[in-house]
Short mmCIF file of C-alpha atoms in Angstrom, two decimals:
data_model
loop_
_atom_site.label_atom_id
_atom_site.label_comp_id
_atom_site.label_asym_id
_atom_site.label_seq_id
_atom_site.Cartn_x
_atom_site.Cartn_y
_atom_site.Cartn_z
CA UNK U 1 19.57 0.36 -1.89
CA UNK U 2 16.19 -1.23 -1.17
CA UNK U 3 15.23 -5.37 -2.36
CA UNK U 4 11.71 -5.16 -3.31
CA UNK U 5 10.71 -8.58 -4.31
CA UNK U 6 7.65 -9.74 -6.36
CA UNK U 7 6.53 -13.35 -5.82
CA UNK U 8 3.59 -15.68 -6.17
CA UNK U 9 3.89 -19.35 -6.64
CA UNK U 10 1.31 -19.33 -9.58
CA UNK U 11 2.01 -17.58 -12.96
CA UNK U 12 -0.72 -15.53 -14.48
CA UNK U 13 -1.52 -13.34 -10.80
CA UNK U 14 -0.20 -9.99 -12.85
CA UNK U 15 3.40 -10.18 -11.50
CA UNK U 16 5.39 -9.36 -13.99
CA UNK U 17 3.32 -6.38 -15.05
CA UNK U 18 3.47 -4.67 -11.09
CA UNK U 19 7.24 -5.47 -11.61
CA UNK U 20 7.14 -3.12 -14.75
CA UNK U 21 4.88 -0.27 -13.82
CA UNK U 22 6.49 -0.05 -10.43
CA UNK U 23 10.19 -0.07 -11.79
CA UNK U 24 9.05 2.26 -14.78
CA UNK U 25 7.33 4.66 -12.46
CA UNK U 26 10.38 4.70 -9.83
CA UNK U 27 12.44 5.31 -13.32
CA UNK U 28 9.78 8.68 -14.56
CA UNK U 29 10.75 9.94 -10.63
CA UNK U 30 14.58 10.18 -11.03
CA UNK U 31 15.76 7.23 -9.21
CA UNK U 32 17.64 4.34 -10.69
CA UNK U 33 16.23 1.07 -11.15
CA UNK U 34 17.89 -2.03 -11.51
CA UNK U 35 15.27 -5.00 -12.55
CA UNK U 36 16.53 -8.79 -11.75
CA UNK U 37 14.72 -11.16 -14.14
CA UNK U 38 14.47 -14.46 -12.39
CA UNK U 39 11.21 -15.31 -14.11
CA UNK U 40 12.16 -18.52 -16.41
CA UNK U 41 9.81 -16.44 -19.25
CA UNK U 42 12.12 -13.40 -19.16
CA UNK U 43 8.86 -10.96 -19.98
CA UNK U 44 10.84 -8.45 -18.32
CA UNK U 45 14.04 -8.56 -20.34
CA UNK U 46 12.31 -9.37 -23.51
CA UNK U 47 10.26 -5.72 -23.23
CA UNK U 48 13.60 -4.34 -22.30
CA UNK U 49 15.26 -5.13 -25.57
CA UNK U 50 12.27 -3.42 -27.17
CA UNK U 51 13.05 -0.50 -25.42
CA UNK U 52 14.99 2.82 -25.95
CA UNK U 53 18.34 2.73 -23.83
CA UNK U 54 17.55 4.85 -19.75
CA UNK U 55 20.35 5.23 -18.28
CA UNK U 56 18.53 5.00 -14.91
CA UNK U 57 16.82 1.87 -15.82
CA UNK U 58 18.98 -1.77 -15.92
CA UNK U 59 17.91 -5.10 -16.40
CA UNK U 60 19.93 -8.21 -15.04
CA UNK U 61 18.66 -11.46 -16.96
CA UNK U 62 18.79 -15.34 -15.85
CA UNK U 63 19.38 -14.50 -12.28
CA UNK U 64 19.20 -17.51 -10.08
CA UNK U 65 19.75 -18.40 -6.19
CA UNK U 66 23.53 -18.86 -6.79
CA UNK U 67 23.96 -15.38 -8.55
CA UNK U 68 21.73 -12.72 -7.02
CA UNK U 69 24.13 -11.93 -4.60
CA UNK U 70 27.06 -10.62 -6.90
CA UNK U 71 24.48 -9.31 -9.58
CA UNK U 72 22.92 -7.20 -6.33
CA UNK U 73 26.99 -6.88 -5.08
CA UNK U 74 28.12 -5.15 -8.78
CA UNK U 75 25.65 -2.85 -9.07
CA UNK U 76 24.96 -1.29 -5.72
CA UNK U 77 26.65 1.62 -6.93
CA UNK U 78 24.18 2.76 -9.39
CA UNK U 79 21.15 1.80 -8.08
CA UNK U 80 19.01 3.33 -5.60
CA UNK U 81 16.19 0.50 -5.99
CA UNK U 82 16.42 -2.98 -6.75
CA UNK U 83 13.19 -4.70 -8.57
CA UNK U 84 12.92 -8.66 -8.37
CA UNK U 85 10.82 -10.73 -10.41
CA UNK U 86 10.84 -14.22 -9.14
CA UNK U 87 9.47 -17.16 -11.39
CA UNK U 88 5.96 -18.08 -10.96
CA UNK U 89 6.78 -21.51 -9.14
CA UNK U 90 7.94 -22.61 -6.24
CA UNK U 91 11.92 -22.30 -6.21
CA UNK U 92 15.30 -22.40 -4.58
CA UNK U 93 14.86 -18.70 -4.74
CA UNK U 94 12.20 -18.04 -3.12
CA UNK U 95 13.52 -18.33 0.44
CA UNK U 96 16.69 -16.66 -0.11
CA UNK U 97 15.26 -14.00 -2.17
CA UNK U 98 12.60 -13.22 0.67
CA UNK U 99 15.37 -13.10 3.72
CA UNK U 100 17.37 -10.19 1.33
CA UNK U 101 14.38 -8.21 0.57
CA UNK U 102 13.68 -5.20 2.11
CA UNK U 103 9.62 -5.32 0.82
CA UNK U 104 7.98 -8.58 -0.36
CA UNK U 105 4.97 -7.36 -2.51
CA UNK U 106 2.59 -10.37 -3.33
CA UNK U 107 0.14 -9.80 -6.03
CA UNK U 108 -2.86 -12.08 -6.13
CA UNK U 109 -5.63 -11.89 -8.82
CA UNK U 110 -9.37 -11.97 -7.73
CA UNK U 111 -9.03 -16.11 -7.39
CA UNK U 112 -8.54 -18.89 -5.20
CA UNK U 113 -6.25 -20.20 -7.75
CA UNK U 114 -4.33 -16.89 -7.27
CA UNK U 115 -4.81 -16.46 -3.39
CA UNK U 116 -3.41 -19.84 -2.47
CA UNK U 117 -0.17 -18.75 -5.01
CA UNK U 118 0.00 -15.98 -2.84
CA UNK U 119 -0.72 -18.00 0.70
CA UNK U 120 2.47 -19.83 -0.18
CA UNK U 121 4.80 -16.99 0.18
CA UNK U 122 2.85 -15.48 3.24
CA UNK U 123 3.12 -19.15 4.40
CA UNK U 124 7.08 -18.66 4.35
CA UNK U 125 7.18 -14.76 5.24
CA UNK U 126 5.60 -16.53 8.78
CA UNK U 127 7.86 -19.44 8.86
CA UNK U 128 10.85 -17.38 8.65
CA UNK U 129 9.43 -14.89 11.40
CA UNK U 130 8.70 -18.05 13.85
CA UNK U 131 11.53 -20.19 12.71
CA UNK U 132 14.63 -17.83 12.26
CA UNK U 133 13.29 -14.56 13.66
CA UNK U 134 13.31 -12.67 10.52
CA UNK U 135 10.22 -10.78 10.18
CA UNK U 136 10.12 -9.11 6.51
CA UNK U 137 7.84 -6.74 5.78
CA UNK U 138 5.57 -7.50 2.99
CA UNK U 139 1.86 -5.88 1.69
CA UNK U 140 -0.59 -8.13 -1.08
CA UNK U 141 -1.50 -6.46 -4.03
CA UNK U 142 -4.65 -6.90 -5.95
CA UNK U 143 -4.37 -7.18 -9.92
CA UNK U 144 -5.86 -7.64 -13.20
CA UNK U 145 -8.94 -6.12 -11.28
CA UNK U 146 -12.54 -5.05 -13.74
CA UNK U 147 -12.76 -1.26 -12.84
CA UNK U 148 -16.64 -1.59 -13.51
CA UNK U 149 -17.21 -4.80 -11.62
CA UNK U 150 -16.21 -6.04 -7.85
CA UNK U 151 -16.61 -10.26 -8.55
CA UNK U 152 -17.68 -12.25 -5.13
CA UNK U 153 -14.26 -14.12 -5.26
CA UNK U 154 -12.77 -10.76 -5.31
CA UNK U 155 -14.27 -9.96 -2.37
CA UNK U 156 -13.85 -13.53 -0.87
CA UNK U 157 -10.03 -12.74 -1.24
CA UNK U 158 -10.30 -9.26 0.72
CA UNK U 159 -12.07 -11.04 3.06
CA UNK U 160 -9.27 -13.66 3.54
CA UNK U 161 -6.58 -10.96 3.84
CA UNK U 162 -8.35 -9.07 6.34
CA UNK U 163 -8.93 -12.05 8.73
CA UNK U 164 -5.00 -13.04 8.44
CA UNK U 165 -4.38 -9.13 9.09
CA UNK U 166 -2.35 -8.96 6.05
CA UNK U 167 -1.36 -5.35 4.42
CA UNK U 168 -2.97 -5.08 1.64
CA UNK U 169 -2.80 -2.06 -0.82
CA UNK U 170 -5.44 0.39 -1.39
CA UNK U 171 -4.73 0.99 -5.13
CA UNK U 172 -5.21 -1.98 -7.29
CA UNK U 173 -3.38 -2.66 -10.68
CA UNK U 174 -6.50 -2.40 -12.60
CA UNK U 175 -7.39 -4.27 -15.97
CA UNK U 176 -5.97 -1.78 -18.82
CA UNK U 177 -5.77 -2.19 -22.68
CA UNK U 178 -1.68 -0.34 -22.12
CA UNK U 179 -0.27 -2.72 -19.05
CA UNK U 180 -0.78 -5.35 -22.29
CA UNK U 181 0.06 -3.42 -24.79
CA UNK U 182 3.31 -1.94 -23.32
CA UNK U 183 5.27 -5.57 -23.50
CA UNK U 184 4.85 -5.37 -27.67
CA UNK U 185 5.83 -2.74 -27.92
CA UNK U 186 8.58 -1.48 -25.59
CA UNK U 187 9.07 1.82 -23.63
CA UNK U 188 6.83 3.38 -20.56
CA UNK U 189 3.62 4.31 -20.47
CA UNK U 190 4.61 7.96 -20.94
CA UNK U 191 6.23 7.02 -24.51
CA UNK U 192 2.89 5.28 -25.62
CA UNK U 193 0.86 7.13 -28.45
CA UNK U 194 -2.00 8.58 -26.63
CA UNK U 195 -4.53 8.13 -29.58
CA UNK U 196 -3.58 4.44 -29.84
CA UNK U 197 -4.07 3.12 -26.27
CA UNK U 198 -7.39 3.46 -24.72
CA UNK U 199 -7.77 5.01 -21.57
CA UNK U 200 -3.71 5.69 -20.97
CA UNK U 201 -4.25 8.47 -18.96
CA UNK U 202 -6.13 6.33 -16.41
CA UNK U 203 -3.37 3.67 -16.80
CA UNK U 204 -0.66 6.16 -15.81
CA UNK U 205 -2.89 7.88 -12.89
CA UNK U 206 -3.17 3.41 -11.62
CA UNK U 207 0.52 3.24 -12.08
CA UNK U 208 1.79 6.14 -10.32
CA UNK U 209 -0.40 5.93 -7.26
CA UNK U 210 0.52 2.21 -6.77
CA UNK U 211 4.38 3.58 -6.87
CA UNK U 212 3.36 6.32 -4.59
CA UNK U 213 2.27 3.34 -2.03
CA UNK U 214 5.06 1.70 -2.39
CA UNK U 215 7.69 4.41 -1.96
CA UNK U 216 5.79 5.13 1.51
CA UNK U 217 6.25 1.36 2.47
CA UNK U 218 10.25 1.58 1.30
CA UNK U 219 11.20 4.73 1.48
CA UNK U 220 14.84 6.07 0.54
CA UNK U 221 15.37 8.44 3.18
CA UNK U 222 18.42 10.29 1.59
CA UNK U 223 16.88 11.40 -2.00
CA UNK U 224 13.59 13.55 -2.36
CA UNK U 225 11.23 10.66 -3.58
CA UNK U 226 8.46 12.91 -5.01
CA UNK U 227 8.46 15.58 -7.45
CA UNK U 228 5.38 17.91 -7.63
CA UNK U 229 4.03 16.09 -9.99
CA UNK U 230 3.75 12.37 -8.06
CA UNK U 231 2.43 14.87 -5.20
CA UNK U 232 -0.28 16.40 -6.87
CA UNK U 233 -1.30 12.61 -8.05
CA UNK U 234 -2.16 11.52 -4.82
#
């Protein structure tokens, strides 16, 4: 059962969003999701209450450093991935969620505001590798990106993560009317009303290739991770 954190020490980078499309994704593939809601706004758990009941799909509310370990504990049995949204600060979290994750994804925004929120964790990721020889594996990925326009501080940020030889995704979570929309009003992308959401098709084509990434980062080795479908995609 696979730990695939989410941090950044600034709110705003898009977090809580990649937390949803990946979990939601994972959830349109078969395999059972459980979502841990550290983040003090509870975006997560709020859009869950506005959504139909999945019986693949749980969400754990107010988790905190002195709980994750029994919440993760109780429902091993019925998860195949777990989904971690840590707050948007620094916390007594942070650390301990990192050393149980099996995949730290860090997603920064096209900022330096953004890219020093996200130098914080890669900051620890290193200090745990040199300090306490545990090396986690962890990728960046780039959010809230203009699919018509590549800004210069987007591309100072690339630049950045190149020269520090950090993974960095190739899909980015693009800018899209339904990654907004989809916390009003509940449910998936695939329960959205076409002819209300522009360009959903496009959001669900962003969505399920960043999954696809991430499933070949942290695989599960006993379950068939892609249908034909998710195949075809890529």
């Amino acid at each position: 059962m696979p730990v695939i954190t989410f941090a950044n020490t600034k709110g705003g980078a898009g977090k809580t969003t990649a937390v949803l499309l990946l979990a939601t994704e994972l959830v349109e593939q078969g395999y059972r999701v459980t979502i841990l809601d550290a983040d003090p706004q509870y975006w997560i758990s709020r859009w869950h209450m506005l959504s139909p009941p999945n019986p693949n799909l749980h969400v754990i509310s107010y988790v905190t450093a002195s709980s994750i370990d029994r919440h993760i504990s109780e429902n091993r049995h019925r998860t195949d991935y777990f989904v971690l949204d840590l707050p948007g600060a620094q916390s007594p979290l942070l650390a301990k969620a990192i050393g149980m994750s099996d995949h730290v994804l860090i997603p920064i925004q096209g900022c330096a505001m953004d890219a020093q929120g996200g130098a914080n964790v890669l900051e620890l990721l290193r200090y745990l590798e040199d300090k306490a020889n545990l090396r986690v594996p962890h990728s960046v990925v780039l959010t809230r990106v203009n699919s018509m326009v590549t800004t210069r501080a987007l591309l100072a940020v690339k630049m950045l993560l190149a020269e520090r030889n950090v993974d960095v995704l190739n899909t980015p979570i693009i800018e899209r009317a339904a990654f907004r929309d989809i916390f009003d009003i509940g449910g998936t992308l695939y329960t959205m009303d076409e002819a209300r959401v522009s360009n959903l098709d496009k959001a669900r084509q962003n969505a399920r290739l960043f999954a696809l990434e991430m499933l070949k980062r942290v695989p599960l080795y006993h379950r068939k991770p892609l249908s034909e479908r998710f195949v075809k995609a890529a």
